[in-house]
Short mmCIF file of N, CA and C in Angstrom, two decimals:
data_model
loop_
_atom_site.label_atom_id
_atom_site.label_comp_id
_atom_site.label_asym_id
_atom_site.label_seq_id
_atom_site.Cartn_x
_atom_site.Cartn_y
_atom_site.Cartn_z
N UNK B 1038 -1.03 15.12 22.94
CA UNK B 1038 -1.50 13.96 23.63
C UNK B 1038 -2.42 13.11 22.82
N UNK B 1039 -3.72 13.33 22.95
CA UNK B 1039 -4.69 12.42 22.35
C UNK B 1039 -4.71 12.51 20.83
N UNK B 1040 -4.40 13.69 20.27
CA UNK B 1040 -4.43 13.83 18.81
C UNK B 1040 -3.40 12.91 18.17
N UNK B 1041 -2.20 12.85 18.73
CA UNK B 1041 -1.16 11.99 18.18
C UNK B 1041 -1.59 10.53 18.21
N UNK B 1042 -2.21 10.11 19.30
CA UNK B 1042 -2.62 8.71 19.39
C UNK B 1042 -3.74 8.41 18.39
N UNK B 1043 -4.60 9.37 18.13
CA UNK B 1043 -5.63 9.16 17.12
C UNK B 1043 -5.00 8.99 15.75
N UNK B 1044 -4.00 9.81 15.43
CA UNK B 1044 -3.32 9.67 14.14
C UNK B 1044 -2.63 8.32 14.05
N UNK B 1045 -1.95 7.90 15.13
CA UNK B 1045 -1.28 6.60 15.15
C UNK B 1045 -2.31 5.49 14.92
N UNK B 1046 -3.44 5.55 15.60
CA UNK B 1046 -4.47 4.53 15.44
C UNK B 1046 -4.99 4.49 14.02
N UNK B 1047 -5.16 5.64 13.40
CA UNK B 1047 -5.64 5.68 12.02
C UNK B 1047 -4.66 4.95 11.11
N UNK B 1048 -3.37 5.14 11.35
CA UNK B 1048 -2.38 4.47 10.52
C UNK B 1048 -2.33 2.98 10.81
N UNK B 1049 -2.42 2.60 12.07
CA UNK B 1049 -2.43 1.18 12.43
C UNK B 1049 -3.60 0.48 11.76
N UNK B 1050 -4.72 1.15 11.65
CA UNK B 1050 -5.93 0.56 11.07
C UNK B 1050 -5.95 0.63 9.54
N UNK B 1051 -4.92 1.21 8.94
CA UNK B 1051 -4.84 1.31 7.49
C UNK B 1051 -4.88 -0.09 6.88
N UNK B 1052 -5.69 -0.26 5.85
CA UNK B 1052 -5.74 -1.56 5.16
C UNK B 1052 -5.73 -1.34 3.65
N UNK B 1053 -5.43 -2.43 2.94
CA UNK B 1053 -5.38 -2.40 1.49
C UNK B 1053 -6.42 -3.38 0.97
N UNK B 1054 -7.14 -3.02 -0.07
CA UNK B 1054 -8.20 -3.88 -0.60
C UNK B 1054 -8.40 -3.64 -2.08
N UNK B 1055 -9.01 -4.49 -2.88
CA UNK B 1055 -9.25 -5.89 -2.50
C UNK B 1055 -7.94 -6.67 -2.54
N UNK B 1056 -7.88 -7.75 -1.84
CA UNK B 1056 -6.67 -8.57 -1.83
C UNK B 1056 -7.09 -10.02 -1.67
N UNK B 1057 -6.93 -10.86 -2.71
CA UNK B 1057 -6.24 -10.62 -3.99
C UNK B 1057 -6.99 -9.65 -4.90
N UNK B 1058 -6.28 -9.17 -5.91
CA UNK B 1058 -6.81 -8.15 -6.81
C UNK B 1058 -6.39 -8.46 -8.25
N UNK B 1059 -7.02 -7.75 -9.19
CA UNK B 1059 -6.61 -7.84 -10.59
C UNK B 1059 -5.46 -6.88 -10.89
N UNK B 1060 -4.92 -6.24 -9.87
CA UNK B 1060 -3.79 -5.33 -10.06
C UNK B 1060 -4.08 -3.90 -9.61
N UNK B 1061 -5.32 -3.62 -9.22
CA UNK B 1061 -5.66 -2.28 -8.72
C UNK B 1061 -6.06 -2.41 -7.26
N UNK B 1062 -5.31 -1.75 -6.38
CA UNK B 1062 -5.57 -1.79 -4.95
C UNK B 1062 -5.93 -0.40 -4.44
N UNK B 1063 -6.70 -0.36 -3.40
CA UNK B 1063 -7.03 0.90 -2.74
C UNK B 1063 -6.70 0.78 -1.26
N UNK B 1064 -6.47 1.92 -0.64
CA UNK B 1064 -6.18 1.96 0.79
C UNK B 1064 -7.39 2.51 1.52
N UNK B 1065 -7.58 2.04 2.75
CA UNK B 1065 -8.75 2.46 3.52
C UNK B 1065 -8.65 3.93 3.93
N UNK B 1066 -7.47 4.52 3.85
CA UNK B 1066 -7.30 5.89 4.31
C UNK B 1066 -6.23 6.61 3.48
N UNK B 1067 -6.55 6.91 2.21
CA UNK B 1067 -5.58 7.49 1.29
C UNK B 1067 -4.96 8.79 1.77
N UNK B 1068 -5.70 9.61 2.52
CA UNK B 1068 -5.20 10.93 2.86
C UNK B 1068 -4.00 10.90 3.81
N UNK B 1069 -3.72 9.76 4.44
CA UNK B 1069 -2.57 9.66 5.34
C UNK B 1069 -1.29 9.26 4.61
N UNK B 1070 -1.40 8.78 3.37
CA UNK B 1070 -0.28 8.12 2.72
C UNK B 1070 0.67 9.12 2.09
N UNK B 1071 1.95 8.99 2.44
CA UNK B 1071 2.99 9.86 1.88
C UNK B 1071 3.77 9.17 0.76
N UNK B 1072 4.01 7.86 0.92
CA UNK B 1072 4.82 7.15 -0.06
C UNK B 1072 4.41 5.69 -0.10
N UNK B 1073 4.41 5.11 -1.31
CA UNK B 1073 4.09 3.70 -1.49
C UNK B 1073 5.20 3.09 -2.34
N UNK B 1074 5.79 2.00 -1.86
CA UNK B 1074 6.84 1.30 -2.58
C UNK B 1074 6.46 -0.17 -2.66
N UNK B 1075 6.66 -0.77 -3.83
CA UNK B 1075 6.27 -2.17 -4.03
C UNK B 1075 7.52 -3.00 -4.31
N UNK B 1076 7.60 -4.16 -3.65
CA UNK B 1076 8.72 -5.09 -3.82
C UNK B 1076 8.17 -6.45 -4.23
N UNK B 1077 8.94 -7.17 -5.06
CA UNK B 1077 8.55 -8.55 -5.38
C UNK B 1077 9.07 -9.47 -4.28
N UNK B 1078 8.81 -10.78 -4.42
CA UNK B 1078 9.18 -11.72 -3.36
C UNK B 1078 10.70 -11.83 -3.20
N UNK B 1079 11.46 -11.41 -4.21
CA UNK B 1079 12.93 -11.42 -4.11
C UNK B 1079 13.47 -10.18 -3.42
N UNK B 1080 12.57 -9.24 -3.10
CA UNK B 1080 12.99 -8.00 -2.45
C UNK B 1080 13.38 -6.91 -3.42
N UNK B 1081 13.17 -7.14 -4.71
CA UNK B 1081 13.47 -6.10 -5.71
C UNK B 1081 12.33 -5.11 -5.77
N UNK B 1082 12.70 -3.83 -5.82
CA UNK B 1082 11.68 -2.80 -5.96
C UNK B 1082 11.13 -2.87 -7.39
N UNK B 1083 9.82 -2.84 -7.52
CA UNK B 1083 9.23 -2.91 -8.85
C UNK B 1083 8.48 -1.62 -9.15
N UNK B 1084 8.29 -1.39 -10.43
CA UNK B 1084 7.60 -0.19 -10.88
C UNK B 1084 6.11 -0.33 -10.58
N UNK B 1085 5.55 0.71 -10.00
CA UNK B 1085 4.12 0.73 -9.71
C UNK B 1085 3.66 2.18 -9.76
N UNK B 1086 2.38 2.35 -9.90
CA UNK B 1086 1.82 3.70 -9.92
C UNK B 1086 0.85 3.84 -8.77
N UNK B 1087 0.97 4.94 -8.03
CA UNK B 1087 0.04 5.19 -6.94
C UNK B 1087 -0.45 6.63 -7.00
N UNK B 1088 -1.75 6.80 -6.84
CA UNK B 1088 -2.32 8.13 -6.65
C UNK B 1088 -3.54 7.99 -5.75
N UNK B 1089 -3.87 9.05 -5.04
CA UNK B 1089 -5.05 9.01 -4.16
C UNK B 1089 -6.31 8.67 -4.94
N UNK B 1090 -6.40 9.15 -6.19
CA UNK B 1090 -7.62 8.94 -6.97
C UNK B 1090 -7.72 7.53 -7.55
N UNK B 1091 -6.61 7.03 -8.11
CA UNK B 1091 -6.65 5.77 -8.86
C UNK B 1091 -6.23 4.57 -8.03
N UNK B 1092 -5.65 4.79 -6.86
CA UNK B 1092 -5.16 3.69 -6.05
C UNK B 1092 -3.79 3.25 -6.50
N UNK B 1093 -3.41 2.05 -6.11
CA UNK B 1093 -2.12 1.47 -6.45
C UNK B 1093 -2.32 0.50 -7.60
N UNK B 1094 -1.52 0.66 -8.66
CA UNK B 1094 -1.63 -0.20 -9.83
C UNK B 1094 -0.34 -1.01 -9.97
N UNK B 1095 -0.48 -2.35 -9.99
CA UNK B 1095 0.64 -3.26 -10.21
C UNK B 1095 0.31 -4.05 -11.47
N UNK B 1096 1.23 -4.01 -12.45
CA UNK B 1096 0.92 -4.52 -13.79
C UNK B 1096 1.02 -6.03 -13.98
N UNK B 1097 1.77 -6.72 -13.14
CA UNK B 1097 2.02 -8.15 -13.40
C UNK B 1097 1.49 -9.02 -12.27
N UNK B 1098 1.03 -10.23 -12.63
CA UNK B 1098 0.54 -11.15 -11.62
C UNK B 1098 1.67 -11.61 -10.72
N UNK B 1099 1.33 -11.94 -9.48
CA UNK B 1099 2.33 -12.44 -8.55
C UNK B 1099 2.02 -12.00 -7.13
N UNK B 1100 2.98 -12.27 -6.24
CA UNK B 1100 2.88 -11.87 -4.84
C UNK B 1100 3.85 -10.72 -4.62
N UNK B 1101 3.38 -9.67 -3.95
CA UNK B 1101 4.17 -8.47 -3.74
C UNK B 1101 4.05 -8.00 -2.30
N UNK B 1102 5.03 -7.21 -1.90
CA UNK B 1102 4.99 -6.57 -0.60
C UNK B 1102 4.90 -5.07 -0.84
N UNK B 1103 3.88 -4.45 -0.27
CA UNK B 1103 3.62 -3.02 -0.46
C UNK B 1103 3.97 -2.31 0.84
N UNK B 1104 4.98 -1.44 0.77
CA UNK B 1104 5.39 -0.68 1.95
C UNK B 1104 4.78 0.71 1.86
N UNK B 1105 4.09 1.10 2.91
CA UNK B 1105 3.40 2.39 2.96
C UNK B 1105 4.03 3.24 4.05
N UNK B 1106 4.36 4.48 3.72
CA UNK B 1106 4.89 5.41 4.71
C UNK B 1106 3.87 6.51 4.93
N UNK B 1107 3.59 6.76 6.22
CA UNK B 1107 2.64 7.79 6.59
C UNK B 1107 3.04 8.35 7.94
N UNK B 1108 3.14 9.66 8.02
CA UNK B 1108 3.44 10.35 9.27
C UNK B 1108 4.68 9.75 9.95
N UNK B 1109 5.70 9.42 9.12
CA UNK B 1109 6.95 8.90 9.65
C UNK B 1109 6.90 7.45 10.08
N UNK B 1110 5.76 6.78 9.87
CA UNK B 1110 5.65 5.37 10.22
C UNK B 1110 5.57 4.54 8.95
N UNK B 1111 5.94 3.27 9.07
CA UNK B 1111 5.97 2.38 7.93
C UNK B 1111 5.12 1.14 8.22
N UNK B 1112 4.39 0.68 7.22
CA UNK B 1112 3.60 -0.54 7.36
C UNK B 1112 3.70 -1.30 6.04
N UNK B 1113 3.86 -2.62 6.11
CA UNK B 1113 4.01 -3.44 4.91
C UNK B 1113 2.84 -4.42 4.80
N UNK B 1114 2.30 -4.52 3.59
CA UNK B 1114 1.20 -5.43 3.28
C UNK B 1114 1.68 -6.45 2.26
N UNK B 1115 1.25 -7.69 2.42
CA UNK B 1115 1.47 -8.71 1.39
C UNK B 1115 0.22 -8.74 0.52
N UNK B 1116 0.40 -8.58 -0.79
CA UNK B 1116 -0.74 -8.55 -1.71
C UNK B 1116 -0.53 -9.56 -2.83
N UNK B 1117 -1.63 -9.97 -3.42
CA UNK B 1117 -1.60 -10.92 -4.52
C UNK B 1117 -2.30 -10.30 -5.72
N UNK B 1118 -1.61 -10.33 -6.87
CA UNK B 1118 -2.21 -9.88 -8.14
C UNK B 1118 -2.48 -11.13 -8.96
N UNK B 1119 -3.73 -11.31 -9.33
CA UNK B 1119 -4.13 -12.50 -10.12
C UNK B 1119 -4.03 -12.23 -11.60
#
């Protein structure tokens, strides 16, 4: 009951920062994250590195969509790399 809703709320409240960034992003709740995938504005998957310690690293400037999977749920963020 209530435990599941707390987990759902934690994921709903997940945020990415700073945005815009110089290419290094962090999530407000790294321990929930199972998978991170980055797409460019054309919808192509791009190479990126993610770890709980270092955050998400995107090497090139531009606008990207970051899809995060956690506990079977998906959330997408629009981010800007300067």
